[in-house]
Amino acid sequence: IVLVLGLFILFLFIACTEDGIGPNGPLPTINHPILFISDESGSLQLYKMNADGTNIQQLTNDPGFPIYDAKWSPDGKKIAVVSLIDNLTYPFFRRIVFIMDIHDKTMVPLTPQWFDINDSIHGRMEYGGAFQPVWSSDAARIAYSRLMVPEFYDNQDVFVINIDGT
């Protein structure tokens, strides 16, 4: 489901922006290096490189902190990084979004590991994990998806969080 949803969103983005025109005019030019994840060092770590493949730099180097996803902030000063809060049971539900400062490489947790909602119809609903972060254009918020527990496969919802964690 996650892969299908991601491919659908990518298809819509490409289809709607082939001419470089978004719903509010021309799309901004992004001049950030390319982020990618590799296990070259023995664990999933974050790297960046120029668009032509030069100047490859490893940004993270902690085998206990595998990187599953990463997205530049629009201003290029921060990176939203998805990693585990710990490596205990149910690692898929232990992923959270961290904010990484590009200059000093510090990681600050943004999303909680678990999130409960009390719904008037369905009662208490519990969500775990954090996946596919997307920055708002002003870098003030991040949208991300979560899985409903225990219905692992079919219940994914989108949440939005302010960059200050509220």
PDB file of C-alpha atoms in Angstrom:
ATOM      1  CA  ILE A   1       0.000   0.000   0.000  1.00  0.00           C
ATOM      2  CA  VAL A   2       2.777   2.448   0.931  1.00  0.00           C
ATOM      3  CA  LEU A   3       4.640   1.761  -2.305  1.00  0.00           C
ATOM      4  CA  VAL A   4       1.503   2.065  -4.425  1.00  0.00           C
ATOM      5  CA  LEU A   5       0.521   5.321  -2.712  1.00  0.00           C
ATOM      6  CA  GLY A   6       4.038   6.720  -3.159  1.00  0.00           C
ATOM      7  CA  LEU A   7       4.127   5.800  -6.847  1.00  0.00           C
ATOM      8  CA  PHE A   8       0.681   7.324  -7.392  1.00  0.00           C
ATOM      9  CA  ILE A   9       1.749  10.607  -5.768  1.00  0.00           C
ATOM     10  CA  LEU A  10       4.951  10.625  -7.832  1.00  0.00           C
ATOM     11  CA  PHE A  11       2.938   9.986 -11.016  1.00  0.00           C
ATOM     12  CA  LEU A  12       0.580  12.861 -10.197  1.00  0.00           C
ATOM     13  CA  PHE A  13       3.500  15.183  -9.448  1.00  0.00           C
ATOM     14  CA  ILE A  14       5.222  14.348 -12.740  1.00  0.00           C
ATOM     15  CA  ALA A  15       2.000  14.541 -14.748  1.00  0.00           C
ATOM     16  CA  CYS A  16       1.056  17.897 -13.246  1.00  0.00           C
ATOM     17  CA  THR A  17       4.487  19.468 -13.540  1.00  0.00           C
ATOM     18  CA  GLU A  18       5.867  18.291 -16.897  1.00  0.00           C
ATOM     19  CA  ASP A  19       5.915  21.869 -18.118  1.00  0.00           C
ATOM     20  CA  GLY A  20       7.363  23.167 -14.828  1.00  0.00           C
ATOM     21  CA  ILE A  21       4.140  24.937 -13.951  1.00  0.00           C
ATOM     22  CA  GLY A  22       2.490  24.140 -10.635  1.00  0.00           C
ATOM     23  CA  PRO A  23      -0.974  25.141  -9.450  1.00  0.00           C
ATOM     24  CA  ASN A  24       0.396  28.505  -8.216  1.00  0.00           C
ATOM     25  CA  GLY A  25       2.741  29.310 -11.105  1.00  0.00           C
ATOM     26  CA  PRO A  26       6.283  28.190 -11.939  1.00  0.00           C
ATOM     27  CA  LEU A  27       7.819  25.595  -9.658  1.00  0.00           C
ATOM     28  CA  PRO A  28      10.833  26.773  -7.639  1.00  0.00           C
ATOM     29  CA  THR A  29      14.258  25.609  -8.753  1.00  0.00           C
ATOM     30  CA  ILE A  30      15.829  23.326  -6.173  1.00  0.00           C
ATOM     31  CA  ASN A  31      19.573  23.709  -5.873  1.00  0.00           C
ATOM     32  CA  HIS A  32      20.191  21.216  -3.069  1.00  0.00           C
ATOM     33  CA  PRO A  33      22.505  18.245  -3.486  1.00  0.00           C
ATOM     34  CA  ILE A  34      20.823  14.883  -4.039  1.00  0.00           C
ATOM     35  CA  LEU A  35      20.174  12.866  -0.875  1.00  0.00           C
ATOM     36  CA  PHE A  36      20.477   9.102  -1.019  1.00  0.00           C
ATOM     37  CA  ILE A  37      20.650   6.175   1.390  1.00  0.00           C
ATOM     38  CA  SER A  38      23.270   3.452   1.052  1.00  0.00           C
ATOM     39  CA  ASP A  39      24.454   0.476   3.084  1.00  0.00           C
ATOM     40  CA  GLU A  40      28.026   0.875   1.749  1.00  0.00           C
ATOM     41  CA  SER A  41      29.245   1.390   5.337  1.00  0.00           C
ATOM     42  CA  GLY A  42      27.447  -1.744   6.568  1.00  0.00           C
ATOM     43  CA  SER A  43      24.192  -0.079   7.658  1.00  0.00           C
ATOM     44  CA  LEU A  44      21.668   2.235   6.025  1.00  0.00           C
ATOM     45  CA  GLN A  45      23.242   5.695   6.191  1.00  0.00           C
ATOM     46  CA  LEU A  46      22.523   9.071   4.583  1.00  0.00           C
ATOM     47  CA  TYR A  47      24.717  10.593   1.867  1.00  0.00           C
ATOM     48  CA  LYS A  48      24.560  13.598  -0.424  1.00  0.00           C
ATOM     49  CA  MET A  49      26.078  14.278  -3.841  1.00  0.00           C
ATOM     50  CA  ASN A  50      25.966  16.799  -6.645  1.00  0.00           C
ATOM     51  CA  ALA A  51      23.526  16.164  -9.497  1.00  0.00           C
ATOM     52  CA  ASP A  52      26.431  15.054 -11.717  1.00  0.00           C
ATOM     53  CA  GLY A  53      27.473  12.366  -9.180  1.00  0.00           C
ATOM     54  CA  THR A  54      30.487  14.248  -7.814  1.00  0.00           C
ATOM     55  CA  ASN A  55      31.301  15.311  -4.257  1.00  0.00           C
ATOM     56  CA  ILE A  56      29.726  12.330  -2.456  1.00  0.00           C
ATOM     57  CA  GLN A  57      29.640  12.934   1.300  1.00  0.00           C
ATOM     58  CA  GLN A  58      28.395  10.670   4.078  1.00  0.00           C
ATOM     59  CA  LEU A  59      26.107  12.666   6.403  1.00  0.00           C
ATOM     60  CA  THR A  60      25.375  10.020   9.065  1.00  0.00           C
ATOM     61  CA  ASN A  61      27.583   7.282  10.477  1.00  0.00           C
ATOM     62  CA  ASP A  62      25.844   5.363  13.256  1.00  0.00           C
ATOM     63  CA  PRO A  63      25.079   1.641  12.695  1.00  0.00           C
ATOM     64  CA  GLY A  64      22.464   1.842  15.475  1.00  0.00           C
ATOM     65  CA  PHE A  65      20.673   4.671  13.658  1.00  0.00           C
ATOM     66  CA  PRO A  66      19.638   3.347  10.221  1.00  0.00           C
ATOM     67  CA  ILE A  67      18.159   5.887   7.826  1.00  0.00           C
ATOM     68  CA  TYR A  68      14.963   4.921   5.950  1.00  0.00           C
ATOM     69  CA  ASP A  69      13.983   8.199   4.318  1.00  0.00           C
ATOM     70  CA  ALA A  70      15.253  11.780   4.075  1.00  0.00           C
ATOM     71  CA  LYS A  71      13.943  15.022   2.549  1.00  0.00           C
ATOM     72  CA  TRP A  72      15.554  18.471   2.262  1.00  0.00           C
ATOM     73  CA  SER A  73      13.750  21.444   3.766  1.00  0.00           C
ATOM     74  CA  PRO A  74      12.868  24.030   1.089  1.00  0.00           C
ATOM     75  CA  ASP A  75      15.598  26.379   2.346  1.00  0.00           C
ATOM     76  CA  GLY A  76      18.239  23.612   2.371  1.00  0.00           C
ATOM     77  CA  LYS A  77      19.152  24.171   6.029  1.00  0.00           C
ATOM     78  CA  LYS A  78      17.557  21.036   7.478  1.00  0.00           C
ATOM     79  CA  ILE A  79      16.710  17.487   6.514  1.00  0.00           C
ATOM     80  CA  ALA A  80      13.701  15.480   7.705  1.00  0.00           C
ATOM     81  CA  VAL A  81      15.113  12.024   8.462  1.00  0.00           C
ATOM     82  CA  VAL A  82      13.194   8.830   9.262  1.00  0.00           C
ATOM     83  CA  SER A  83      14.983   6.425  11.597  1.00  0.00           C
ATOM     84  CA  LEU A  84      14.284   4.116  14.520  1.00  0.00           C
ATOM     85  CA  ILE A  85      13.863   5.314  18.055  1.00  0.00           C
ATOM     86  CA  ASP A  86      15.244   1.927  19.184  1.00  0.00           C
ATOM     87  CA  ASN A  87      15.855  -1.515  17.701  1.00  0.00           C
ATOM     88  CA  LEU A  88      13.556  -3.520  19.951  1.00  0.00           C
ATOM     89  CA  THR A  89      10.424  -5.394  18.920  1.00  0.00           C
ATOM     90  CA  TYR A  90       8.202  -4.131  16.094  1.00  0.00           C
ATOM     91  CA  PRO A  91      10.848  -1.958  14.367  1.00  0.00           C
ATOM     92  CA  PHE A  92       8.416  -0.897  11.644  1.00  0.00           C
ATOM     93  CA  PHE A  93       6.301   0.917  14.249  1.00  0.00           C
ATOM     94  CA  ARG A  94       9.359   2.473  15.944  1.00  0.00           C
ATOM     95  CA  ARG A  95      10.280   4.785  13.063  1.00  0.00           C
ATOM     96  CA  ILE A  96       9.993   8.495  13.783  1.00  0.00           C
ATOM     97  CA  VAL A  97      10.874  11.712  11.981  1.00  0.00           C
ATOM     98  CA  PHE A  98      13.967  13.550  13.164  1.00  0.00           C
ATOM     99  CA  ILE A  99      15.091  17.001  12.053  1.00  0.00           C
ATOM    100  CA  MET A 100      18.767  17.130  11.138  1.00  0.00           C
ATOM    101  CA  ASP A 101      20.622  20.426  11.048  1.00  0.00           C
ATOM    102  CA  ILE A 102      22.807  20.288   7.932  1.00  0.00           C
ATOM    103  CA  HIS A 103      25.659  22.266   9.520  1.00  0.00           C
ATOM    104  CA  ASP A 104      26.270  20.504  12.836  1.00  0.00           C
ATOM    105  CA  LYS A 105      24.491  17.203  11.946  1.00  0.00           C
ATOM    106  CA  THR A 106      22.476  17.203  15.190  1.00  0.00           C
ATOM    107  CA  MET A 107      19.301  15.104  15.157  1.00  0.00           C
ATOM    108  CA  VAL A 108      16.239  16.268  17.084  1.00  0.00           C
ATOM    109  CA  PRO A 109      13.218  13.939  17.304  1.00  0.00           C
ATOM    110  CA  LEU A 110      10.112  15.575  15.841  1.00  0.00           C
ATOM    111  CA  THR A 111       7.323  12.998  15.900  1.00  0.00           C
ATOM    112  CA  PRO A 112       6.340  10.762  18.797  1.00  0.00           C
ATOM    113  CA  GLN A 113       6.746   7.022  18.387  1.00  0.00           C
ATOM    114  CA  TRP A 114       3.081   6.333  19.144  1.00  0.00           C
ATOM    115  CA  PHE A 115       0.073   8.577  18.739  1.00  0.00           C
ATOM    116  CA  ASP A 116      -3.422   7.989  20.147  1.00  0.00           C
ATOM    117  CA  ILE A 117      -6.624   9.589  18.943  1.00  0.00           C
ATOM    118  CA  ASN A 118      -9.931   9.334  20.795  1.00  0.00           C
ATOM    119  CA  ASP A 119     -12.587   9.206  18.112  1.00  0.00           C
ATOM    120  CA  SER A 120     -16.260   9.660  19.063  1.00  0.00           C
ATOM    121  CA  ILE A 121     -17.302   6.832  16.711  1.00  0.00           C
ATOM    122  CA  HIS A 122     -14.428   4.347  16.848  1.00  0.00           C
ATOM    123  CA  GLY A 123     -13.036   5.025  20.323  1.00  0.00           C
ATOM    124  CA  ARG A 124      -9.282   4.949  20.942  1.00  0.00           C
ATOM    125  CA  MET A 125      -7.176   4.551  17.805  1.00  0.00           C
ATOM    126  CA  GLU A 126      -3.431   3.994  18.121  1.00  0.00           C
ATOM    127  CA  TYR A 127      -0.906   4.867  15.430  1.00  0.00           C
ATOM    128  CA  GLY A 128       2.755   3.913  15.226  1.00  0.00           C
ATOM    129  CA  GLY A 129       5.714   4.719  13.058  1.00  0.00           C
ATOM    130  CA  ALA A 130       6.298   7.675  10.786  1.00  0.00           C
ATOM    131  CA  PHE A 131       6.867   7.438   7.047  1.00  0.00           C
ATOM    132  CA  GLN A 132       7.298   9.572   3.923  1.00  0.00           C
ATOM    133  CA  PRO A 133       7.898  13.050   5.390  1.00  0.00           C
ATOM    134  CA  VAL A 134       7.090  16.023   3.146  1.00  0.00           C
ATOM    135  CA  TRP A 135       7.975  19.633   4.003  1.00  0.00           C
ATOM    136  CA  SER A 136       5.536  22.499   3.609  1.00  0.00           C
ATOM    137  CA  SER A 137       6.765  25.186   1.209  1.00  0.00           C
ATOM    138  CA  ASP A 138       7.516  27.554   4.106  1.00  0.00           C
ATOM    139  CA  ALA A 139       9.402  24.808   6.067  1.00  0.00           C
ATOM    140  CA  ALA A 140       7.091  25.397   9.051  1.00  0.00           C
ATOM    141  CA  ARG A 141       5.342  21.989   8.938  1.00  0.00           C
ATOM    142  CA  ILE A 142       5.913  18.403   7.880  1.00  0.00           C
ATOM    143  CA  ALA A 143       3.254  16.003   6.644  1.00  0.00           C
ATOM    144  CA  TYR A 144       3.907  12.296   7.177  1.00  0.00           C
ATOM    145  CA  SER A 145       1.987   9.042   7.239  1.00  0.00           C
ATOM    146  CA  ARG A 146       1.394   6.672  10.150  1.00  0.00           C
ATOM    147  CA  LEU A 147       0.074   3.130  10.422  1.00  0.00           C
ATOM    148  CA  MET A 148      -2.905   2.290  12.568  1.00  0.00           C
ATOM    149  CA  VAL A 149      -2.111  -0.435  15.093  1.00  0.00           C
ATOM    150  CA  PRO A 150      -2.799  -3.347  14.837  1.00  0.00           C
ATOM    151  CA  GLU A 151      -4.325  -3.171  11.339  1.00  0.00           C
ATOM    152  CA  PHE A 152      -0.887  -2.975   9.757  1.00  0.00           C
ATOM    153  CA  TYR A 153      -1.612  -3.067   6.036  1.00  0.00           C
ATOM    154  CA  ASP A 154      -4.777  -1.159   5.281  1.00  0.00           C
ATOM    155  CA  ASN A 155      -4.945   1.737   7.710  1.00  0.00           C
ATOM    156  CA  GLN A 156      -2.527   4.517   6.955  1.00  0.00           C
ATOM    157  CA  ASP A 157      -3.364   8.126   7.679  1.00  0.00           C
ATOM    158  CA  VAL A 158      -1.628  11.432   7.004  1.00  0.00           C
ATOM    159  CA  PHE A 159      -0.648  13.709   9.888  1.00  0.00           C
ATOM    160  CA  VAL A 160       0.804  17.227   9.898  1.00  0.00           C
ATOM    161  CA  ILE A 161       3.137  18.508  12.587  1.00  0.00           C
ATOM    162  CA  ASN A 162       4.668  21.915  13.136  1.00  0.00           C
ATOM    163  CA  ILE A 163       8.456  21.997  12.971  1.00  0.00           C
ATOM    164  CA  ASP A 164       8.522  22.882  16.694  1.00  0.00           C
ATOM    165  CA  GLY A 165       6.774  19.566  17.478  1.00  0.00           C
ATOM    166  CA  THR A 166       3.287  20.931  18.135  1.00  0.00           C
TER     167      THR A 166
END
